[in-house]
PDB file of C-alpha atoms in Angstrom:
ATOM      1  CA  MET A 297      14.335 -24.534  33.454  1.00  0.00           C
ATOM      2  CA  VAL A 298      17.762 -25.658  33.378  1.00  0.00           C
ATOM      3  CA  CYS A 299      20.731 -23.653  31.667  1.00  0.00           C
ATOM      4  CA  GLU A 300      18.019 -20.848  30.604  1.00  0.00           C
ATOM      5  CA  LEU A 301      19.625 -17.603  29.166  1.00  0.00           C
ATOM      6  CA  PRO A 302      19.667 -15.099  31.987  1.00  0.00           C
ATOM      7  CA  PRO A 303      18.044 -11.743  30.177  1.00  0.00           C
ATOM      8  CA  ARG A 304      21.304  -9.831  30.434  1.00  0.00           C
ATOM      9  CA  VAL A 305      23.396 -12.640  28.819  1.00  0.00           C
ATOM     10  CA  LEU A 306      20.400 -13.299  25.876  1.00  0.00           C
ATOM     11  CA  GLU A 307      19.892  -9.215  25.753  1.00  0.00           C
ATOM     12  CA  ALA A 308      23.860  -9.267  24.634  1.00  0.00           C
ATOM     13  CA  ILE A 309      23.889 -11.992  22.159  1.00  0.00           C
ATOM     14  CA  LYS A 310      20.994  -9.404  20.710  1.00  0.00           C
ATOM     15  CA  ARG A 311      23.071  -6.637  20.544  1.00  0.00           C
ATOM     16  CA  TYR A 312      25.927  -8.802  18.836  1.00  0.00           C
ATOM     17  CA  GLN A 313      23.576  -9.914  16.153  1.00  0.00           C
ATOM     18  CA  THR A 314      22.060  -6.671  15.858  1.00  0.00           C
ATOM     19  CA  CYS A 315      25.522  -4.945  15.312  1.00  0.00           C
ATOM     20  CA  TYR A 316      26.389  -7.418  13.015  1.00  0.00           C
ATOM     21  CA  GLU A 317      23.459  -6.979  10.556  1.00  0.00           C
ATOM     22  CA  THR A 318      23.739  -3.392  10.661  1.00  0.00           C
ATOM     23  CA  GLU A 319      27.553  -3.564   9.419  1.00  0.00           C
ATOM     24  CA  THR A 320      26.032  -6.271   6.731  1.00  0.00           C
ATOM     25  CA  VAL A 321      23.479  -3.753   5.585  1.00  0.00           C
ATOM     26  CA  THR A 322      25.908  -1.323   5.256  1.00  0.00           C
ATOM     27  CA  GLY A 323      27.848  -3.225   3.242  1.00  0.00           C
ATOM     28  CA  GLU A 324      31.622  -2.569   2.001  1.00  0.00           C
ATOM     29  CA  LYS A 325      32.948  -0.884   5.173  1.00  0.00           C
ATOM     30  CA  ARG A 326      31.863  -4.042   7.264  1.00  0.00           C
ATOM     31  CA  GLN A 327      35.592  -5.344   8.357  1.00  0.00           C
ATOM     32  CA  ARG A 328      36.608  -9.368   8.437  1.00  0.00           C
ATOM     33  CA  SER A 329      38.335 -10.399  11.370  1.00  0.00           C
ATOM     34  CA  SER A 330      39.769 -13.279   9.276  1.00  0.00           C
ATOM     35  CA  ALA A 331      39.142 -15.223   5.488  1.00  0.00           C
ATOM     36  CA  TYR A 332      36.574 -17.401   7.406  1.00  0.00           C
ATOM     37  CA  GLY A 333      33.873 -14.125   7.414  1.00  0.00           C
ATOM     38  CA  HIS A 334      34.110 -13.825  11.191  1.00  0.00           C
ATOM     39  CA  GLY A 335      31.733 -10.881  12.865  1.00  0.00           C
ATOM     40  CA  GLU A 336      33.001  -7.405  12.450  1.00  0.00           C
ATOM     41  CA  GLU A 337      35.650  -7.576  14.854  1.00  0.00           C
ATOM     42  CA  GLU A 338      34.032  -4.235  16.715  1.00  0.00           C
ATOM     43  CA  CYS A 339      31.146  -6.238  17.125  1.00  0.00           C
ATOM     44  CA  GLU A 340      32.871  -8.911  18.780  1.00  0.00           C
ATOM     45  CA  THR A 341      34.677  -6.875  21.225  1.00  0.00           C
ATOM     46  CA  THR A 342      31.526  -5.052  22.440  1.00  0.00           C
ATOM     47  CA  LEU A 343      30.227  -8.722  22.925  1.00  0.00           C
ATOM     48  CA  ARG A 344      32.810 -10.351  25.130  1.00  0.00           C
ATOM     49  CA  GLN A 345      32.877  -6.506  27.252  1.00  0.00           C
ATOM     50  CA  ASP A 346      28.552  -7.162  27.158  1.00  0.00           C
ATOM     51  CA  MET A 347      29.407 -11.056  28.629  1.00  0.00           C
ATOM     52  CA  LYS A 348      32.194 -10.081  31.196  1.00  0.00           C
ATOM     53  CA  ARG A 349      29.639  -7.443  32.623  1.00  0.00           C
ATOM     54  CA  SER A 350      26.966  -9.925  33.082  1.00  0.00           C
ATOM     55  CA  HIS A 351      28.780 -12.022  34.839  1.00  0.00           C
ATOM     56  CA  THR A 352      30.112 -14.734  32.353  1.00  0.00           C
ATOM     57  CA  SER A 353      33.333 -15.787  31.116  1.00  0.00           C
ATOM     58  CA  GLU A 354      34.671 -16.770  27.882  1.00  0.00           C
ATOM     59  CA  ALA A 355      35.638 -20.651  27.987  1.00  0.00           C
ATOM     60  CA  GLY A 356      36.534 -20.954  24.284  1.00  0.00           C
ATOM     61  CA  ARG A 357      36.503 -19.827  20.596  1.00  0.00           C
ATOM     62  CA  GLY A 358      36.531 -22.151  17.478  1.00  0.00           C
ATOM     63  CA  VAL A 359      36.611 -21.362  14.257  1.00  0.00           C
ATOM     64  CA  HIS A 360      33.059 -20.214  14.075  1.00  0.00           C
ATOM     65  CA  ARG A 361      32.082 -20.024  17.678  1.00  0.00           C
ATOM     66  CA  ARG A 362      32.771 -18.344  21.087  1.00  0.00           C
ATOM     67  CA  THR A 363      31.679 -20.517  24.161  1.00  0.00           C
ATOM     68  CA  PHE A 364      30.478 -18.504  27.495  1.00  0.00           C
ATOM     69  CA  ALA A 365      30.183 -19.635  30.381  1.00  0.00           C
ATOM     70  CA  PHE A 366      27.437 -19.043  32.957  1.00  0.00           C
ATOM     71  CA  LYS A 367      25.182 -19.985  36.241  1.00  0.00           C
ATOM     72  CA  GLY A 368      21.938 -21.312  35.490  1.00  0.00           C
ATOM     73  CA  ARG A 369      19.117 -19.969  37.312  1.00  0.00           C
ATOM     74  CA  GLY A 370      19.177 -23.063  39.893  1.00  0.00           C
ATOM     75  CA  GLY A 371      23.235 -22.563  40.165  1.00  0.00           C
ATOM     76  CA  GLU A 372      24.154 -24.856  37.381  1.00  0.00           C
ATOM     77  CA  ASP A 373      27.283 -24.692  35.388  1.00  0.00           C
ATOM     78  CA  CYS A 374      26.165 -23.993  32.065  1.00  0.00           C
ATOM     79  CA  VAL A 375      27.762 -22.711  28.903  1.00  0.00           C
ATOM     80  CA  VAL A 376      26.574 -20.393  25.755  1.00  0.00           C
ATOM     81  CA  LYS A 377      27.968 -21.261  21.905  1.00  0.00           C
ATOM     82  CA  VAL A 378      27.445 -17.677  20.068  1.00  0.00           C
ATOM     83  CA  ALA A 379      27.508 -17.702  16.383  1.00  0.00           C
ATOM     84  CA  ARG A 380      30.363 -15.604  15.094  1.00  0.00           C
ATOM     85  CA  SER A 381      28.918 -15.121  12.024  1.00  0.00           C
ATOM     86  CA  PRO A 382      25.410 -15.437  10.472  1.00  0.00           C
ATOM     87  CA  ASP A 383      27.035 -18.060   7.925  1.00  0.00           C
ATOM     88  CA  GLU A 384      29.121 -20.741   9.224  1.00  0.00           C
ATOM     89  CA  GLY A 385      28.719 -19.865  12.735  1.00  0.00           C
ATOM     90  CA  THR A 386      25.064 -19.931  12.696  1.00  0.00           C
ATOM     91  CA  GLU A 387      24.723 -23.197  10.510  1.00  0.00           C
ATOM     92  CA  ALA A 388      27.201 -25.022  12.932  1.00  0.00           C
ATOM     93  CA  ASN A 389      24.898 -24.297  16.003  1.00  0.00           C
ATOM     94  CA  ARG A 390      22.177 -25.391  13.755  1.00  0.00           C
ATOM     95  CA  SER A 391      23.659 -28.392  12.724  1.00  0.00           C
ATOM     96  CA  GLU A 392      24.419 -29.529  16.257  1.00  0.00           C
ATOM     97  CA  VAL A 393      20.697 -29.282  16.785  1.00  0.00           C
ATOM     98  CA  ASP A 394      19.101 -31.048  13.986  1.00  0.00           C
ATOM     99  CA  ASP A 395      21.647 -33.532  14.674  1.00  0.00           C
ATOM    100  CA  TYR A 396      20.600 -33.968  18.032  1.00  0.00           C
ATOM    101  CA  ARG A 397      17.063 -33.661  17.748  1.00  0.00           C
ATOM    102  CA  GLN A 398      17.397 -36.910  15.125  1.00  0.00           C
ATOM    103  CA  LEU A 399      19.536 -39.115  17.090  1.00  0.00           C
ATOM    104  CA  LYS A 400      18.043 -42.285  18.437  1.00  0.00           C
ATOM    105  CA  LYS A 401      18.356 -42.255  22.064  1.00  0.00           C
ATOM    106  CA  LYS A 402      20.976 -44.922  22.568  1.00  0.00           C
ATOM    107  CA  VAL A 403      23.441 -42.578  19.870  1.00  0.00           C
ATOM    108  CA  ARG A 404      22.253 -39.423  21.598  1.00  0.00           C
ATOM    109  CA  ASP A 405      23.506 -40.651  25.126  1.00  0.00           C
ATOM    110  CA  ASN A 406      27.007 -40.081  23.755  1.00  0.00           C
ATOM    111  CA  PHE A 407      26.559 -36.757  23.262  1.00  0.00           C
ATOM    112  CA  VAL A 408      26.200 -33.747  25.899  1.00  0.00           C
ATOM    113  CA  PRO A 409      22.825 -32.752  25.572  1.00  0.00           C
ATOM    114  CA  ILE A 410      21.305 -29.520  23.699  1.00  0.00           C
ATOM    115  CA  LEU A 411      18.832 -27.719  26.133  1.00  0.00           C
ATOM    116  CA  HIS A 412      17.856 -24.622  24.787  1.00  0.00           C
ATOM    117  CA  SER A 413      18.348 -22.861  21.499  1.00  0.00           C
ATOM    118  CA  ASP A 414      17.839 -19.822  18.549  1.00  0.00           C
ATOM    119  CA  PRO A 415      15.860 -21.003  16.318  1.00  0.00           C
ATOM    120  CA  GLN A 416      18.165 -18.847  13.865  1.00  0.00           C
ATOM    121  CA  GLY A 417      21.246 -20.252  14.834  1.00  0.00           C
ATOM    122  CA  TRP A 418      23.098 -17.471  16.949  1.00  0.00           C
ATOM    123  CA  TRP A 419      23.062 -19.353  19.921  1.00  0.00           C
ATOM    124  CA  ILE A 420      22.736 -22.902  21.596  1.00  0.00           C
ATOM    125  CA  THR A 421      23.189 -23.715  25.768  1.00  0.00           C
ATOM    126  CA  GLU A 422      24.360 -26.763  27.227  1.00  0.00           C
ATOM    127  CA  PRO A 423      25.626 -28.125  30.409  1.00  0.00           C
ATOM    128  CA  GLU A 424      29.276 -27.267  30.948  1.00  0.00           C
ATOM    129  CA  VAL A 425      31.634 -30.035  30.343  1.00  0.00           C
ATOM    130  CA  GLU A 426      35.673 -29.738  30.800  1.00  0.00           C
ATOM    131  CA  THR A 427      37.354 -31.306  27.705  1.00  0.00           C
ATOM    132  CA  ASP A 428      39.232 -34.033  28.959  1.00  0.00           C
ATOM    133  CA  GLY A 429      41.045 -35.760  26.190  1.00  0.00           C
ATOM    134  CA  ASP A 430      41.197 -39.230  27.744  1.00  0.00           C
ATOM    135  CA  ALA A 431      37.719 -39.681  26.468  1.00  0.00           C
ATOM    136  CA  LEU A 432      38.405 -39.705  23.308  1.00  0.00           C
ATOM    137  CA  SER A 433      39.049 -43.492  22.742  1.00  0.00           C
ATOM    138  CA  GLU A 434      35.970 -44.592  25.091  1.00  0.00           C
ATOM    139  CA  VAL A 435      34.084 -41.713  22.728  1.00  0.00           C
ATOM    140  CA  ARG A 436      35.007 -43.722  19.680  1.00  0.00           C
ATOM    141  CA  ARG A 437      34.503 -46.766  20.878  1.00  0.00           C
ATOM    142  CA  ASN A 438      30.887 -46.217  21.843  1.00  0.00           C
ATOM    143  CA  LEU A 439      29.383 -44.668  18.942  1.00  0.00           C
ATOM    144  CA  ARG A 440      31.349 -47.818  17.055  1.00  0.00           C
ATOM    145  CA  LYS A 441      28.888 -49.853  19.478  1.00  0.00           C
ATOM    146  CA  VAL A 442      25.545 -47.624  18.397  1.00  0.00           C
ATOM    147  CA  GLY A 443      26.572 -47.150  14.244  1.00  0.00           C
ATOM    148  CA  ALA A 444      27.416 -43.459  14.108  1.00  0.00           C
ATOM    149  CA  GLU A 445      30.417 -41.670  13.587  1.00  0.00           C
ATOM    150  CA  CYS A 446      31.553 -38.209  14.808  1.00  0.00           C
ATOM    151  CA  GLN A 447      32.916 -35.903  11.914  1.00  0.00           C
ATOM    152  CA  ASP A 448      36.244 -33.543  13.240  1.00  0.00           C
ATOM    153  CA  LEU A 449      35.926 -35.991  16.410  1.00  0.00           C
ATOM    154  CA  HIS A 450      39.526 -34.901  18.477  1.00  0.00           C
ATOM    155  CA  ASP A 451      40.375 -34.757  21.893  1.00  0.00           C
ATOM    156  CA  ALA A 452      39.299 -31.149  22.344  1.00  0.00           C
ATOM    157  CA  ASN A 453      35.810 -32.006  21.245  1.00  0.00           C
ATOM    158  CA  VAL A 454      35.153 -34.639  23.885  1.00  0.00           C
ATOM    159  CA  GLY A 455      34.897 -34.856  27.965  1.00  0.00           C
ATOM    160  CA  TYR A 456      33.041 -36.316  30.767  1.00  0.00           C
ATOM    161  CA  TRP A 457      29.870 -35.049  31.957  1.00  0.00           C
ATOM    162  CA  LYS A 458      28.363 -36.845  35.084  1.00  0.00           C
ATOM    163  CA  ARG A 459      31.489 -39.482  34.625  1.00  0.00           C
ATOM    164  CA  LYS A 460      30.616 -40.491  31.361  1.00  0.00           C
ATOM    165  CA  PRO A 461      32.135 -40.116  28.096  1.00  0.00           C
ATOM    166  CA  VAL A 462      30.413 -37.378  25.905  1.00  0.00           C
ATOM    167  CA  VAL A 463      31.057 -35.587  22.457  1.00  0.00           C
ATOM    168  CA  ILE A 464      31.028 -31.723  23.375  1.00  0.00           C
ATOM    169  CA  ASP A 465      31.066 -30.416  19.942  1.00  0.00           C
ATOM    170  CA  TRP A 466      29.720 -31.929  16.625  1.00  0.00           C
ATOM    171  CA  GLY A 467      29.273 -28.619  14.731  1.00  0.00           C
ATOM    172  CA  PHE A 468      30.579 -30.765  11.398  1.00  0.00           C
ATOM    173  CA  GLY A 469      28.107 -33.450  11.249  1.00  0.00           C
ATOM    174  CA  VAL A 470      27.161 -37.252  12.542  1.00  0.00           C
ATOM    175  CA  SER A 471      26.909 -39.680  10.695  1.00  0.00           C
ATOM    176  CA  GLY A 472      25.956 -43.321  10.203  1.00  0.00           C
ATOM    177  CA  ALA A 473      23.202 -45.343   8.610  1.00  0.00           C
ATOM    178  CA  ARG A 474      21.333 -46.601  12.088  1.00  0.00           C
ATOM    179  CA  CYS A 475      22.139 -43.958  14.245  1.00  0.00           C
ATOM    180  CA  ARG A 476      18.984 -41.681  12.959  1.00  0.00           C
ATOM    181  CA  LEU A 477      15.093 -41.619  13.698  1.00  0.00           C
ATOM    182  CA  LYS A 478      12.505 -42.094  11.030  1.00  0.00           C
ATOM    183  CA  ARG A 479      10.930 -38.886  12.694  1.00  0.00           C
ATOM    184  CA  PRO A 480      12.956 -36.468  14.242  1.00  0.00           C
ATOM    185  CA  ILE A 481      12.343 -35.231  17.865  1.00  0.00           C
ATOM    186  CA  PRO A 482       9.514 -32.479  18.155  1.00  0.00           C
ATOM    187  CA  ILE A 483      11.038 -29.186  19.550  1.00  0.00           C
ATOM    188  CA  ASP A 484       8.831 -26.808  21.692  1.00  0.00           C
ATOM    189  CA  VAL A 485       9.399 -23.462  20.664  1.00  0.00           C
ATOM    190  CA  VAL A 486       8.634 -20.720  23.538  1.00  0.00           C
ATOM    191  CA  ARG A 487       8.391 -17.410  22.222  1.00  0.00           C
ATOM    192  CA  ARG A 488       8.543 -14.233  24.333  1.00  0.00           C
ATOM    193  CA  ARG A 489       7.035 -10.554  23.683  1.00  0.00           C
ATOM    194  CA  PRO A 490       9.707  -8.331  23.603  1.00  0.00           C
ATOM    195  CA  PRO A 491      12.147  -6.640  21.239  1.00  0.00           C
ATOM    196  CA  ARG A 492      11.439  -6.588  17.931  1.00  0.00           C
ATOM    197  CA  ARG A 493      14.283  -8.660  15.652  1.00  0.00           C
ATOM    198  CA  SER A 494      15.040 -10.598  18.935  1.00  0.00           C
ATOM    199  CA  PRO A 495      15.363 -14.038  18.366  1.00  0.00           C
ATOM    200  CA  ALA A 496      12.802 -16.383  20.333  1.00  0.00           C
ATOM    201  CA  GLN A 497      13.838 -19.082  22.413  1.00  0.00           C
ATOM    202  CA  MET A 498      13.218 -22.729  21.529  1.00  0.00           C
ATOM    203  CA  THR A 499      13.765 -25.251  24.353  1.00  0.00           C
ATOM    204  CA  ILE A 500      14.845 -29.137  23.375  1.00  0.00           C
ATOM    205  CA  PRO A 501      12.607 -31.610  25.517  1.00  0.00           C
ATOM    206  CA  MET A 502      14.683 -34.154  27.532  1.00  0.00           C
ATOM    207  CA  PHE A 503      13.795 -37.604  26.719  1.00  0.00           C
ATOM    208  CA  GLY A 504      14.050 -40.758  28.594  1.00  0.00           C
ATOM    209  CA  ARG A 505      14.867 -40.709  32.297  1.00  0.00           C
ATOM    210  CA  ARG A 506      15.607 -36.969  33.505  1.00  0.00           C
ATOM    211  CA  ARG A 507      19.177 -35.573  34.751  1.00  0.00           C
TER     212      ARG A 507
END
C-alpha cells in the first residue's frame, strides 16, 4: 500500500504517544517546550532519535507538528506528519483529514493526497512534496476557480506534486460554500492486533484515476 508506515516508524510514534500520555498523567512535573503546549521536551528528543534509527529524516517542523520523510514499501518518497501535542497537534491532523474527505473532487485535486492516518490524529502520511513558493499564485487561482479558500496559505505550504501545483499543509482549514460534498468520502479503517493502546491505521481510499 502506498506510503504505509514501516513498522519501526509506527512503533516510534507509539512510544512517543505513550511517553506524552505518561507525562500528562503525572501532572505537575510535565515540562512544556513552549506556550503552545507541545509534547514534553524529552519525549520529542526520544522521537527524533527513534526516527533517525528507523532511517527517516526530519523534513520540517511547524507550530503543532513535525514532518519526517521516509521510504514507502515500494520505494516511493513519503512523509509522516506527527502531532506535537494531543490537543492542537492532533487537531491539526484531524482537521486536514476531515477537510480532505469532505472536499469535492475538483477541489480535492488541488491538495496533496492524504494516504493513511491515525484516527486519534497523532499522524498522517502523504507523498513527499518539496515546498515551492512559485506554486502559490497558481494554487490561489485554481482554488478561486472552484470556489474554495485555504486558511494560512503561503509559499511554505505549497509545492508541485507530479508537476501540478498543490497545497501541502491546510491544518487551519478550507472554506467555501460550494467546495464540500453533501456526504463525506467514506474512510476504510484497517485495524491490526497489536499492542494495547496502539493507534489503529486508517486508510483513505483514492478516488478517480489512480495516481
